[in-house]
Amino acid sequence: MLKPAIPKGTRDFPPEAMLRRKFIFNTIEDIFRLYGYLPLETPAMENLPTLLGKYGEEGDKLLFKVLNSGDFMGNIPQEEIRQGNAGKISQMICEKGLRYDLTVPFARYVVQHREEITFPFKRYQIQPVWRADKPQKGRYREFYQCDVDVIGSNSLLNEVELIQIIDDVFHKLAIRIEIRINNRKVLAGIADSIGERENFTSITTALDKMDKTGREGVVNELNRRGIRPSSINKLGPVFDISGDWHQKLTGMIKLLKGSGEGEQGLKEIEKLVELLEIVKPESEIGWDILLARGLDYYTGTIIEVISPDHPIGSVCGGGRYDDLAGVFGMDNISGVGVSFGAERIFDVMMQLKLFPEKAVTGTKILFVNLGEMEEKYILPLIQVIRKSGIRAEMYPEHAKLKKQMAFADAKGIPYVALAGEKEIASGKVTLRNMKTGEQEEIGFDDLGKTLLKS
Amino acid sequence: MLKPAIPKGTRDFPPEAMLRRKFIFNTIEDIFRLYGYLPLETPAMENLPTLLGKYGEEGDKLLFKVLNSGDFMGNIPQEEIRQGNAGKISQMICEKGLRYDLTVPFARYVVQHREEITFPFKRYQIQPVWRADKPQKGRYREFYQCDVDVIGSNSLLNEVELIQIIDDVFHKLAIRIEIRINNRKVLAGIADSIGERENFTSITTALDKMDKTGREGVVNELNRRGIRPSSINKLGPVFDISGDWHQKLTGMIKLLKGSGEGEQGLKEIEKLVELLEIVKPESEIGWDILLARGLDYYTGTIIEVISPDHPIGSVCGGGRYDDLAGVFGMDNISGVGVSFGAERIFDVMMQLKLFPEKAVTGTKILFVNLGEMEEKYILPLIQVIRKSGIRAEMYPEHAKLKKQMAFADAKGIPYVALAGEKEIASGKVTLRNMKTGEQEEIGFDDLGKTLLKS
């Protein structure tokens, strides 16, 4: 007999988990909608050429490929099979792959539908992605991404809006956050200022480790990557900059003088701060001059969000990019977006017990089923309760009362109603609060009101 | 340059389609929740042994298989490759497949988690499925299924509840429907009554064609399938039965006398009718004695829903099954469920123009962006508007007014607000109704109220 199991690195989401996940996704989605972003969905499978080469060599290996239907072996020369190059053969027998992220399908969508889209295009996308990563704690082969982007606009108002969205989402989820921002042009300016513009990538990679290894670690990393000691020494003043936005800005303006890109980056930071001071987000926002976030993709503002009360890496992040769709033949389309880490947000909320009880309660009231007469009494009444929007069910079998109470208990149903001969005669039900154990006889007309209030 | 495209048989869902799809799914989901059903999600990929052999030989061919990662060719003997049996090799290089429906993963889930589940288990599941079918009009390789089931209870109250759910869903979607019910035991009784119990499958297959080919077509089909003419003649009285529930019941009781299974089926129909007369669904419900719905799966009540105003096959259907999980080693677990055909429901609603405008409107109000001073005036105000739950956006660029109005038009935004020097001086905005073209100057305090009312 087949022992039921699922592929490693994948998960079933039972109702308890689903209710919580839906609470997160619905909260995020409602806020996206409030700011005028609209939903998009793309197919789980993309043509392999759409995906290949977009995530580096390592990424290509992590793509799940879908076997062609029918006689997929027919077209492969024996010689190829003998040589047994798995990568090459896989592309002969697979035309399609599962999406690896939401960014590439989004870029593909935008280019494919450029004529129909009204720009600036504000879209969000909440769908699973698949990666053939080695499964380990907290890393899955199927997980949801939750992206929000606006493309076709250079305005910093978009950055401000995304920061407002981040602020609103985490406020609504009751998660305290710190938002860190920076600008890739500032990093380019720093590389300029120490005469190492050509080693920009090495420098950002090293700087990105500040959080983990501290200043000393960064210096070691820079050394290892072959940056000249004299250049590294010039980084001193950058490391030393501190204070509020304005103090940092004053210091950086001096340091980056002469770097066109650096000065542009500082101007963008200045404008962003000016706008943020108008909208006044509730969350703490800081300028982290050394924040780098990945390597090749971003070209302007970068944003990272952490949860200081349960630090498990960033719970949201993103930035501005200038060439999302270039690889699909549509140049110079600038955009900015962030991605919410739904899986980590889930972990934070579980850890800090932040899920509101209402959000994770399924049925509000169970009507006990004592027999045929009783169920006929309840059937029309329960409809009235549901009409008022209360989630209600009747136990479908004439089981022992004890079993039905245990059922309510196991499902976390907060109220149980019981109607026996006596209640039926007087048009009432006995309502039991499962948490307190309190019971009261209550007229049916009052039942809905009582439940709505509770 | 790569020309962007998606695999044939798959679709992108742009915002206009997504808003409509979400309206359908949210409506259905809210009603599932109202009746105490809870969400479940399973992984897109299942182990192939979970899927193979569950959908017949044809179904096995329609499974999308996912290529193993790494050196997938390593373990295949050259001899196998030389023979080139695609089916056999595919199972050597693929451990996983994409789910083909939601029923098998649900059965797998129930058996795998039998110890943790509280029965009766009421779950719904709304997820995409994948089939390597030949793509054609209305048939896709990726589409959503929307299933609701309760398992672990034999009570007909479950059937009643599902019919109530169907009634509520289509009422809420404003789709007029006809619900047809029958019972597989009644069909078994009919086979008994003409002495052809051993040809039950042939008979149900033939009867299932009644809708398309009429009585003559059914008789021809029965002949072709080798049912004796003397048996076919005995079907006459079954064809002739008509009238309301009670008249049909009286007639059938006579015809199926002596068939234990048939009599049991009629008892179930009688009880179901009795319960339905208590809850009084608004939709038309009829007993279709010849309704068969597929072949092997169902064992009791069967349900089919059609939309008479735009007939495109059934928009919902399902029934009771006695052995969902037998193949996974868990016998005798009875359940009943229905599946909503979301794709067809979408078509019906498009065709009959049933989507309410509110449900498919994205942003309610666009604030025109006339310049830096204006945007700073608007930034805090638009937050107040959003706080009251109104979807609002500001155009992110200082573009020409005409361009911004065209943007609102293209996105179907019903209101546009404009604040220039004059409005700023008086703390007002000019509000334009994009449909009527009416404009009024309005105090900012009144703006939210006006929009909430409209």
XYZ file of N, CA, C and O in Angstrom, chain A residues 1-2 4-7 10-15 18-19 22 29 33-36 38-45 47 49 64-67 69 72 81 86 90 96 108-109 111-113 118 120 122 130 132 142 144 153-155 157-158 161 164 271 274 278 327-329 361-363 369 372 375-376 380 383 386 389-393 395-397 407 410, chain B residues 1-2 4-7 10-15 18-19 22 29 33-36 38-45 47 49 64-67 69 72 81 86 90 96 108-109 111-113 118-120 122 130 132 142 144 153-155 157-158 164 271 274 278 327-329 361-363 369 372 375-376 380 383 386 389-393 395-397 407 410:
680
model
N 0.852 -1.215 0.000
C 0.000 0.000 0.000
C 0.879 1.253 0.000
O 1.877 1.327 0.694
N 0.455 2.210 -0.787
C 1.206 3.444 -0.957
C 1.216 4.266 0.329
O 0.176 4.646 0.842
N 1.409 7.586 2.047
C 1.256 8.942 1.516
C 2.334 9.886 2.044
O 2.629 9.909 3.233
N 2.910 10.660 1.142
C 3.948 11.625 1.506
C 4.002 12.700 0.426
O 3.436 12.537 -0.653
N 4.670 13.794 0.729
C 4.833 14.852 -0.269
C 6.313 15.054 -0.557
O 7.163 14.648 0.239
N 6.640 15.655 -1.699
C 8.053 15.850 -2.057
C 8.769 16.657 -0.977
O 8.196 17.579 -0.386
N 8.536 20.605 0.280
C 7.200 21.180 0.062
C 6.364 20.991 1.323
O 6.735 20.227 2.216
N 5.242 21.700 1.382
C 4.417 21.669 2.589
C 2.936 21.589 2.269
O 2.475 22.199 1.309
N 2.193 20.873 3.094
C 0.748 21.041 3.147
C 0.455 22.173 4.110
O 1.128 22.311 5.142
N -0.551 22.978 3.794
C -0.989 24.005 4.740
C -2.361 23.644 5.274
O -3.370 23.853 4.608
N -2.412 23.077 6.485
C -3.704 22.722 7.078
C -4.459 23.992 7.457
O -3.883 25.083 7.473
N -5.753 23.856 7.765
C -6.580 25.033 8.050
C -5.975 26.016 9.054
O -6.015 27.232 8.811
N -3.474 27.902 7.215
C -4.080 28.667 6.118
C -4.777 29.932 6.625
O -4.685 30.987 6.007
N -5.503 29.809 7.743
C -6.202 30.989 8.263
C -5.192 32.087 8.583
O -5.434 33.266 8.318
N -3.701 33.451 5.294
C -4.686 34.314 4.630
C -4.790 35.665 5.324
O -4.997 36.693 4.676
N -2.706 42.610 0.880
C -3.426 42.891 -0.365
C -4.365 44.091 -0.219
O -4.436 44.945 -1.109
N -4.181 47.495 -2.472
C -5.342 47.999 -3.210
C -5.650 49.452 -2.826
O -6.037 50.267 -3.659
N -5.473 49.738 -1.529
C -5.753 51.087 -1.022
C -4.880 52.125 -1.723
O -5.266 53.289 -1.864
N -3.694 51.711 -2.137
C -2.764 52.623 -2.818
C -2.877 52.527 -4.340
O -2.035 53.062 -5.054
N -3.893 51.824 -4.817
C -4.133 51.787 -6.257
C -3.369 50.722 -7.022
O -3.358 50.737 -8.246
N -2.897 46.947 -8.474
C -3.865 45.955 -8.935
C -3.195 44.594 -9.115
O -2.006 44.511 -9.405
N -3.988 43.531 -8.943
C -3.408 42.181 -8.977
C -3.056 41.706 -10.392
O -3.730 42.049 -11.362
N -2.027 40.901 -10.474
C -1.631 40.227 -11.716
C -1.294 38.784 -11.355
O -0.745 38.534 -10.275
N -1.637 37.857 -12.230
C -1.139 36.487 -12.076
C -0.571 35.996 -13.397
O -1.118 36.284 -14.461
N 0.527 35.278 -13.312
C 1.151 34.693 -14.498
C 1.176 33.171 -14.313
O 1.005 32.680 -13.196
N 1.386 32.417 -15.401
C 1.329 30.952 -15.286
C 2.475 30.389 -14.433
O 3.551 30.989 -14.376
N 2.216 29.257 -13.796
C 3.262 28.578 -13.019
C 4.418 28.170 -13.923
O 5.574 28.247 -13.525
N 4.087 27.752 -15.133
C 5.132 27.349 -16.083
C 5.446 28.500 -17.027
O 4.548 29.159 -17.538
N 8.130 29.351 -20.483
C 9.059 28.721 -21.417
C 10.465 28.819 -20.840
O 10.841 29.863 -20.298
N 13.425 29.321 -22.083
C 14.276 30.460 -22.471
C 13.936 31.752 -21.717
O 14.788 32.622 -21.559
N 13.179 24.182 -11.659
C 12.469 22.935 -11.907
C 12.026 22.911 -13.361
O 11.329 23.831 -13.807
N 12.415 21.875 -14.084
C 12.059 21.776 -15.503
C 10.928 20.770 -15.672
O 10.867 19.766 -14.970
N 10.035 21.071 -16.591
C 8.870 20.215 -16.809
C 9.087 19.406 -18.086
O 9.354 19.973 -19.159
N 8.974 18.094 -17.943
C 9.230 17.185 -19.065
C 8.203 17.398 -20.178
O 7.000 17.535 -19.913
N 5.594 16.521 -23.024
C 4.644 15.413 -23.100
C 4.983 14.548 -24.313
O 5.694 14.969 -25.214
N 9.123 12.339 -25.692
C 10.116 13.398 -25.461
C 11.532 12.974 -25.847
O 12.394 13.798 -26.060
N 23.007 11.392 -25.881
C 22.673 10.571 -24.717
C 23.930 9.900 -24.179
O 24.157 9.838 -22.981
N 23.797 16.358 -18.627
C 22.441 16.499 -18.091
C 21.838 17.865 -18.443
O 20.678 17.966 -18.832
N 18.594 18.097 -20.695
C 17.375 18.593 -20.051
C 16.686 19.635 -20.929
O 15.466 19.688 -21.007
N 9.644 23.736 -20.836
C 9.055 24.614 -19.829
C 9.721 24.426 -18.470
O 10.285 23.371 -18.182
N 8.601 39.775 -18.308
C 8.122 39.136 -19.538
C 6.708 39.629 -19.867
O 6.397 39.978 -21.004
N 5.855 39.715 -18.840
C 4.482 40.177 -19.049
C 4.449 41.610 -19.573
O 3.718 41.934 -20.512
N 6.703 43.357 -21.176
C 7.170 43.515 -22.557
C 6.141 42.934 -23.523
O 5.797 43.550 -24.537
N 5.601 41.769 -23.171
C 4.648 41.117 -24.061
C 3.380 41.950 -24.248
O 2.771 41.939 -25.313
N 3.000 42.699 -23.214
C 1.732 43.432 -23.260
C 1.933 44.940 -23.237
O 1.021 45.686 -22.870
N -1.338 50.572 -19.419
C -1.286 52.002 -19.135
C -0.179 52.251 -18.113
O -0.246 51.753 -16.996
N 2.161 54.911 -15.726
C 2.844 53.971 -14.830
C 1.931 52.803 -14.445
O 0.753 52.998 -14.181
N 0.997 49.936 -11.940
C 1.136 49.553 -10.537
C 0.506 48.185 -10.344
O -0.712 48.057 -10.421
N 9.101 28.247 -7.239
C 9.705 26.936 -6.984
C 11.198 26.982 -7.234
O 11.644 27.533 -8.254
N 14.797 24.409 -6.792
C 15.313 23.087 -6.447
C 16.483 23.198 -5.478
O 17.490 22.510 -5.603
N 8.989 25.130 -2.452
C 7.820 25.873 -2.923
C 7.490 26.895 -1.850
O 7.303 26.523 -0.698
N 5.702 31.149 -1.206
C 5.010 32.286 -1.816
C 5.906 33.506 -1.840
O 6.641 33.764 -0.887
N 7.812 54.940 -14.144
C 7.870 56.252 -13.500
C 9.173 56.381 -12.714
O 9.540 55.484 -11.967
N 9.855 57.492 -12.903
C 11.111 57.754 -12.194
C 10.919 58.470 -10.873
O 11.858 58.620 -10.108
N 9.702 58.934 -10.626
C 9.477 59.814 -9.477
C 9.759 59.134 -8.139
O 9.402 57.962 -7.926
N 8.235 59.818 -5.605
C 6.940 59.618 -4.945
C 6.608 58.134 -4.855
O 5.937 57.691 -3.929
N 7.066 57.364 -5.823
C 6.818 55.926 -5.786
C 7.538 55.271 -4.613
O 6.974 54.404 -3.935
N 5.629 56.112 -1.531
C 4.407 55.318 -1.447
C 4.709 53.899 -0.963
O 3.987 53.358 -0.117
N 5.300 53.978 2.633
C 4.014 54.106 3.334
C 3.298 52.759 3.400
O 2.704 52.398 4.407
N 15.757 64.346 -1.193
C 14.369 64.533 -1.630
C 13.451 63.515 -0.944
O 12.350 63.834 -0.500
N 12.808 64.519 2.570
C 11.893 65.667 2.581
C 10.437 65.190 2.435
O 9.546 65.641 3.152
N 6.955 64.714 5.317
C 5.562 65.155 5.127
C 4.586 64.053 5.508
O 3.600 64.279 6.188
N 16.366 42.636 -21.042
C 16.669 41.320 -21.584
C 15.556 40.824 -22.515
O 15.764 39.982 -23.361
N 14.357 41.404 -22.361
C 13.259 41.046 -23.264
C 13.058 42.101 -24.351
O 12.016 42.149 -24.998
N 14.013 42.993 -24.493
C 13.969 43.919 -25.623
C 13.218 45.208 -25.374
O 12.715 45.836 -26.286
N -10.070 32.283 13.892
C -11.203 31.476 14.311
C -11.983 31.065 13.076
O -12.282 31.901 12.225
N -12.300 29.794 12.957
C -13.109 29.342 11.831
C -14.576 29.580 12.128
O -15.082 30.694 12.001
N -15.226 28.541 12.606
C -16.636 28.613 12.947
C -16.818 29.333 14.277
O -16.068 29.097 15.219
N -26.311 18.637 17.577
C -27.364 17.891 16.892
C -27.832 16.742 17.775
O -27.149 15.731 17.903
N -33.414 13.944 15.219
C -34.078 14.403 14.010
C -34.969 15.613 14.249
O -34.973 16.562 13.462
N -32.757 18.681 14.766
C -32.061 19.216 13.587
C -33.033 19.953 12.681
O -32.663 20.931 12.040
N -34.269 19.508 12.653
C -35.263 20.228 11.842
C -35.610 21.583 12.449
O -35.969 22.521 11.739
N -33.607 25.804 9.815
C -33.944 27.158 9.330
C -33.338 28.261 10.197
O -32.970 29.320 9.692
N -29.784 29.267 9.354
C -29.719 30.108 8.154
C -29.832 31.591 8.516
O -29.171 32.435 7.917
N -26.544 32.718 9.850
C -25.563 32.926 8.765
C -25.873 34.189 7.978
O -24.958 34.895 7.549
N -24.122 37.055 8.902
C -22.681 37.045 8.685
C -21.900 36.235 9.703
O -20.673 36.274 9.718
N -22.604 35.508 10.545
C -21.914 34.707 11.566
C -21.648 33.292 11.031
O -22.547 32.645 10.505
N -20.403 32.866 11.174
C -20.030 31.536 10.694
C -20.571 30.475 11.637
O -20.204 30.443 12.807
N -21.441 29.639 11.114
C -22.159 28.706 11.981
C -22.273 27.349 11.328
O -22.422 27.242 10.115
N -22.160 26.301 12.122
C -22.398 24.972 11.591
C -23.182 24.125 12.582
O -23.196 24.407 13.778
N -23.576 20.144 13.881
C -22.917 18.846 13.812
C -23.772 17.929 12.938
O -24.985 17.843 13.141
N -23.163 17.272 11.936
C -24.014 16.577 10.956
C -24.583 15.234 11.415
O -25.440 14.688 10.736
N -24.113 14.715 12.522
C -24.576 13.396 12.973
C -25.286 13.525 14.320
O -25.040 14.458 15.070
N -15.634 17.885 19.678
C -15.437 18.386 18.315
C -15.278 19.912 18.329
O -14.362 20.475 17.729
N -11.907 20.773 19.868
C -10.767 20.496 18.986
C -10.666 21.532 17.881
O -9.580 21.883 17.426
N 17.008 38.850 -30.036
C 16.313 39.198 -28.784
C 15.144 38.240 -28.551
O 14.429 37.887 -29.475
N 14.980 37.840 -27.304
C 13.953 36.879 -26.927
C 12.558 37.485 -27.086
O 12.240 38.507 -26.485
N 8.971 37.619 -26.051
C 8.311 37.086 -24.867
C 7.003 36.369 -25.197
O 6.191 36.878 -25.964
N 6.819 35.204 -24.610
C 5.605 34.413 -24.835
C 5.431 33.461 -23.663
O 6.360 33.253 -22.880
N 4.240 32.901 -23.527
C 4.010 31.911 -22.473
C 3.655 30.572 -23.102
O 3.258 30.512 -24.265
N 3.804 29.479 -22.357
C 3.508 28.157 -22.916
C 2.066 28.080 -23.408
O 1.166 28.665 -22.789
N -1.618 28.106 -21.458
C -1.574 28.834 -20.181
C -1.974 30.289 -20.425
O -2.046 30.731 -21.569
N -2.244 30.998 -19.353
C -2.729 32.378 -19.478
C -2.077 33.301 -18.460
O -1.838 32.900 -17.322
N -1.852 34.548 -18.862
C -1.640 35.627 -17.907
C -3.008 36.163 -17.524
O -3.910 36.246 -18.356
N -3.156 36.546 -16.266
C -4.391 37.213 -15.859
C -4.088 38.663 -15.519
O -3.579 38.960 -14.436
N -4.380 39.576 -16.440
C -4.142 40.994 -16.169
C -5.128 41.507 -15.122
O -6.097 40.816 -14.788
N -4.881 42.697 -14.578
C -5.717 43.219 -13.506
C -7.231 43.158 -13.764
O -7.980 42.753 -12.880
N -8.180 39.678 -13.181
C -7.936 39.294 -11.792
C -9.011 39.823 -10.855
O -9.454 39.128 -9.949
N -9.409 41.086 -11.055
C -10.424 41.651 -10.169
C -11.707 40.836 -10.269
O -12.370 40.575 -9.264
N -11.130 37.372 -8.671
C -11.126 37.499 -7.212
C -12.536 37.689 -6.670
O -12.862 37.201 -5.593
N -15.610 31.753 -1.394
C -14.880 31.471 -0.166
C -15.624 31.983 1.065
O -15.707 31.292 2.082
N -16.855 29.673 4.187
C -16.502 29.982 5.579
C -17.744 30.109 6.462
O -17.748 29.711 7.625
N -18.792 30.698 5.891
C -20.034 30.906 6.632
C -20.627 29.576 7.107
O -21.310 29.515 8.121
N -20.370 28.520 6.349
C -20.885 27.196 6.695
C -19.855 26.365 7.482
O -20.035 25.164 7.664
N -18.762 27.016 7.879
C -17.812 26.313 8.734
C -16.741 25.519 8.004
O -16.011 24.754 8.626
N -13.151 25.144 6.115
C -11.873 25.822 6.311
C -10.916 25.521 5.152
O -11.011 24.471 4.520
N -10.016 26.460 4.896
C -9.129 26.320 3.735
C -8.012 25.305 3.948
O -7.517 25.122 5.052
N -7.636 24.663 2.859
C -6.482 23.758 2.831
C -5.702 24.055 1.558
O -6.299 24.382 0.532
N -4.373 23.996 1.624
C -3.573 24.041 0.407
C -2.549 22.922 0.425
O -1.978 22.612 1.481
N -2.347 22.318 -0.719
C -1.351 21.264 -0.854
C -0.328 21.714 -1.897
O -0.592 22.641 -2.656
N 0.852 21.066 -1.924
C 1.892 21.529 -2.860
C 1.494 21.325 -4.327
O 0.737 20.405 -4.638
N 2.032 22.171 -5.195
C 1.794 22.022 -6.636
C 2.343 20.689 -7.131
O 1.749 20.036 -7.985
N 3.491 20.291 -6.580
C 4.092 19.017 -6.981
C 3.712 17.927 -5.987
O 3.753 18.133 -4.782
N 4.465 13.579 -5.329
C 5.267 12.463 -5.802
C 4.491 11.732 -6.897
O 3.276 11.537 -6.767
N 4.087 8.626 -7.752
C 3.251 7.483 -7.370
C 1.903 7.906 -6.755
O 0.931 7.159 -6.814
N 1.722 16.415 -16.035
C 2.991 17.103 -16.260
C 3.999 16.549 -15.261
O 3.756 16.583 -14.049
N 5.121 16.044 -15.786
C 6.142 15.475 -14.904
C 7.293 16.457 -14.750
O 7.640 17.168 -15.693
N 7.850 16.479 -13.562
C 8.930 17.425 -13.271
C 10.255 16.684 -13.248
O 10.418 15.696 -12.512
N 11.180 17.147 -14.063
C 12.489 16.487 -14.205
C 13.265 16.528 -12.884
O 13.328 17.566 -12.224
N 16.310 16.931 -10.391
C 17.439 17.861 -10.459
C 18.745 17.072 -10.569
O 18.795 15.878 -10.291
N 20.163 13.612 -13.731
C 18.958 12.773 -13.809
C 19.161 11.553 -14.713
O 18.445 10.580 -14.618
N 17.399 3.217 -22.572
C 17.400 4.371 -23.463
C 17.263 3.898 -24.910
O 16.518 4.467 -25.693
N 9.066 5.953 -23.719
C 8.990 7.272 -23.083
C 8.318 7.203 -21.711
O 8.775 7.815 -20.746
N 10.359 8.200 -18.452
C 9.908 9.410 -17.743
C 9.835 9.148 -16.243
O 10.135 10.017 -15.435
N 8.515 13.550 -9.525
C 7.396 14.408 -9.131
C 6.537 14.777 -10.338
O 7.011 14.781 -11.476
N -4.815 12.109 -0.302
C -3.466 11.868 0.214
C -3.266 12.617 1.538
O -2.758 12.074 2.521
N -3.725 13.868 1.586
C -3.583 14.670 2.811
C -4.330 14.028 3.985
O -3.800 13.930 5.097
N -5.260 10.943 4.514
C -4.657 9.704 5.013
C -3.363 10.018 5.772
O -3.131 9.503 6.865
N -2.574 10.903 5.204
C -1.286 11.248 5.822
C -1.472 11.889 7.199
O -0.660 11.701 8.093
N -2.554 12.642 7.361
C -2.749 13.394 8.604
C -3.954 12.897 9.398
O -4.510 13.648 10.211
N -9.644 16.395 12.940
C -10.892 16.189 13.652
C -11.994 15.928 12.624
O -12.275 16.777 11.794
N -12.570 14.741 12.679
C -13.651 14.410 11.750
C -14.995 14.696 12.396
O -15.104 14.593 13.602
N -16.057 15.004 11.637
C -16.071 15.265 10.197
C -15.187 16.460 9.842
O -15.181 17.447 10.558
N -14.324 19.386 7.370
C -14.929 20.234 6.332
C -13.846 21.139 5.775
O -13.382 22.032 6.463
N -2.965 21.265 -13.309
C -2.285 21.275 -14.610
C -2.553 19.978 -15.357
O -2.479 18.898 -14.776
N -1.818 18.148 -19.330
C -1.173 18.288 -20.637
C -2.157 17.971 -21.763
O -1.833 17.279 -22.718
N -3.489 25.009 -17.565
C -3.459 25.435 -16.165
C -4.799 26.099 -15.882
O -5.175 27.032 -16.585
N -7.903 26.846 -12.505
C -8.216 26.727 -11.083
C -9.359 25.750 -10.855
O -10.316 25.708 -11.624
N -18.511 11.739 7.474
C -19.896 11.780 7.926
C -20.816 11.265 6.821
O -20.705 11.666 5.663
N -21.721 10.352 7.191
C -22.672 9.790 6.229
C -23.956 10.584 6.125
O -24.780 10.318 5.271
N -24.145 11.543 7.023
C -25.442 12.199 7.132
C -25.806 12.977 5.875
O -24.974 13.647 5.267
N -27.469 15.523 5.918
C -27.385 16.957 6.252
C -26.231 17.603 5.487
O -26.292 18.787 5.150
N -25.196 16.835 5.215
C -24.071 17.387 4.470
C -24.470 17.734 3.039
O -24.086 18.773 2.511
N -27.310 24.145 -0.085
C -27.492 25.515 0.410
C -26.330 26.414 -0.023
O -26.516 27.562 -0.399
N -35.541 11.475 1.974
C -35.043 12.208 3.146
C -34.449 13.565 2.718
O -34.675 14.593 3.363
N -37.167 15.964 1.960
C -37.798 16.398 3.210
C -36.975 17.522 3.859
O -37.515 18.538 4.293
N -37.430 22.023 4.221
C -37.284 22.853 5.423
C -36.422 24.085 5.129
O -36.765 25.196 5.514
N -7.313 3.906 -1.846
C -6.068 3.648 -2.563
C -4.848 4.025 -1.715
O -3.745 3.561 -1.952
N -5.061 4.896 -0.722
C -3.961 5.253 0.166
C -4.035 4.495 1.496
O -3.411 4.883 2.480
N -4.879 3.470 1.545
C -4.866 2.595 2.700
C -5.790 3.009 3.828
O -5.573 2.651 4.984
N -13.783 47.732 -9.872
C -13.121 49.029 -9.888
C -11.864 48.950 -9.039
O -11.903 48.459 -7.919
N -10.757 49.434 -9.579
C -9.528 49.448 -8.798
C -9.517 50.686 -7.920
O -10.131 50.714 -6.853
N -8.827 51.695 -8.394
C -8.710 52.943 -7.662
C -10.008 53.744 -7.784
O -10.589 53.819 -8.848
N -1.429 65.429 -10.266
C -0.185 65.970 -9.724
C 0.281 67.140 -10.587
O 0.800 66.948 -11.687
N 5.371 70.379 -7.628
C 5.944 70.028 -6.346
C 5.122 70.554 -5.172
O 4.885 69.856 -4.192
N 1.914 68.511 -4.905
C 2.046 67.149 -4.403
C 2.293 67.131 -2.892
O 1.850 66.226 -2.188
N 2.954 68.158 -2.410
C 3.164 68.217 -0.962
C 1.869 68.533 -0.218
O 1.684 68.143 0.931
N -0.255 64.420 2.485
C -0.892 64.052 3.767
C -2.412 63.884 3.634
O -3.000 63.059 4.331
N -3.590 60.446 2.528
C -3.512 59.464 3.605
C -4.817 59.426 4.402
O -5.267 58.361 4.824
N -7.339 57.516 2.418
C -7.096 56.065 2.488
C -7.500 55.508 3.855
O -8.013 54.397 3.944
N -10.678 54.106 4.110
C -10.916 52.899 3.336
C -11.125 53.130 1.848
O -11.491 52.200 1.125
N -10.890 54.349 1.394
C -11.087 54.650 -0.030
C -9.779 54.449 -0.785
O -8.730 54.955 -0.386
N -9.864 53.711 -1.891
C -8.668 53.440 -2.698
C -8.295 54.686 -3.495
O -9.073 55.146 -4.324
N -7.120 55.203 -3.201
C -6.744 56.488 -3.774
C -5.301 56.474 -4.218
O -4.442 55.863 -3.587
N -5.022 57.149 -5.322
C -3.628 57.300 -5.728
C -3.388 58.704 -6.273
O -4.319 59.396 -6.685
N -1.052 60.733 -9.137
C -0.201 60.502 -10.303
C 1.240 60.814 -9.902
O 1.500 61.879 -9.345
N 2.177 59.896 -10.170
C 3.516 60.092 -9.585
C 4.391 61.117 -10.293
O 5.440 61.477 -9.771
N 4.002 61.565 -11.466
C 4.842 62.506 -12.217
C 4.111 63.838 -12.367
O 2.885 63.906 -12.315
N -4.929 58.866 -18.238
C -4.539 57.772 -17.362
C -5.741 57.304 -16.532
O -6.037 56.099 -16.442
N -8.200 55.516 -18.831
C -7.761 54.189 -19.257
C -7.890 53.180 -18.116
O -8.184 52.010 -18.338
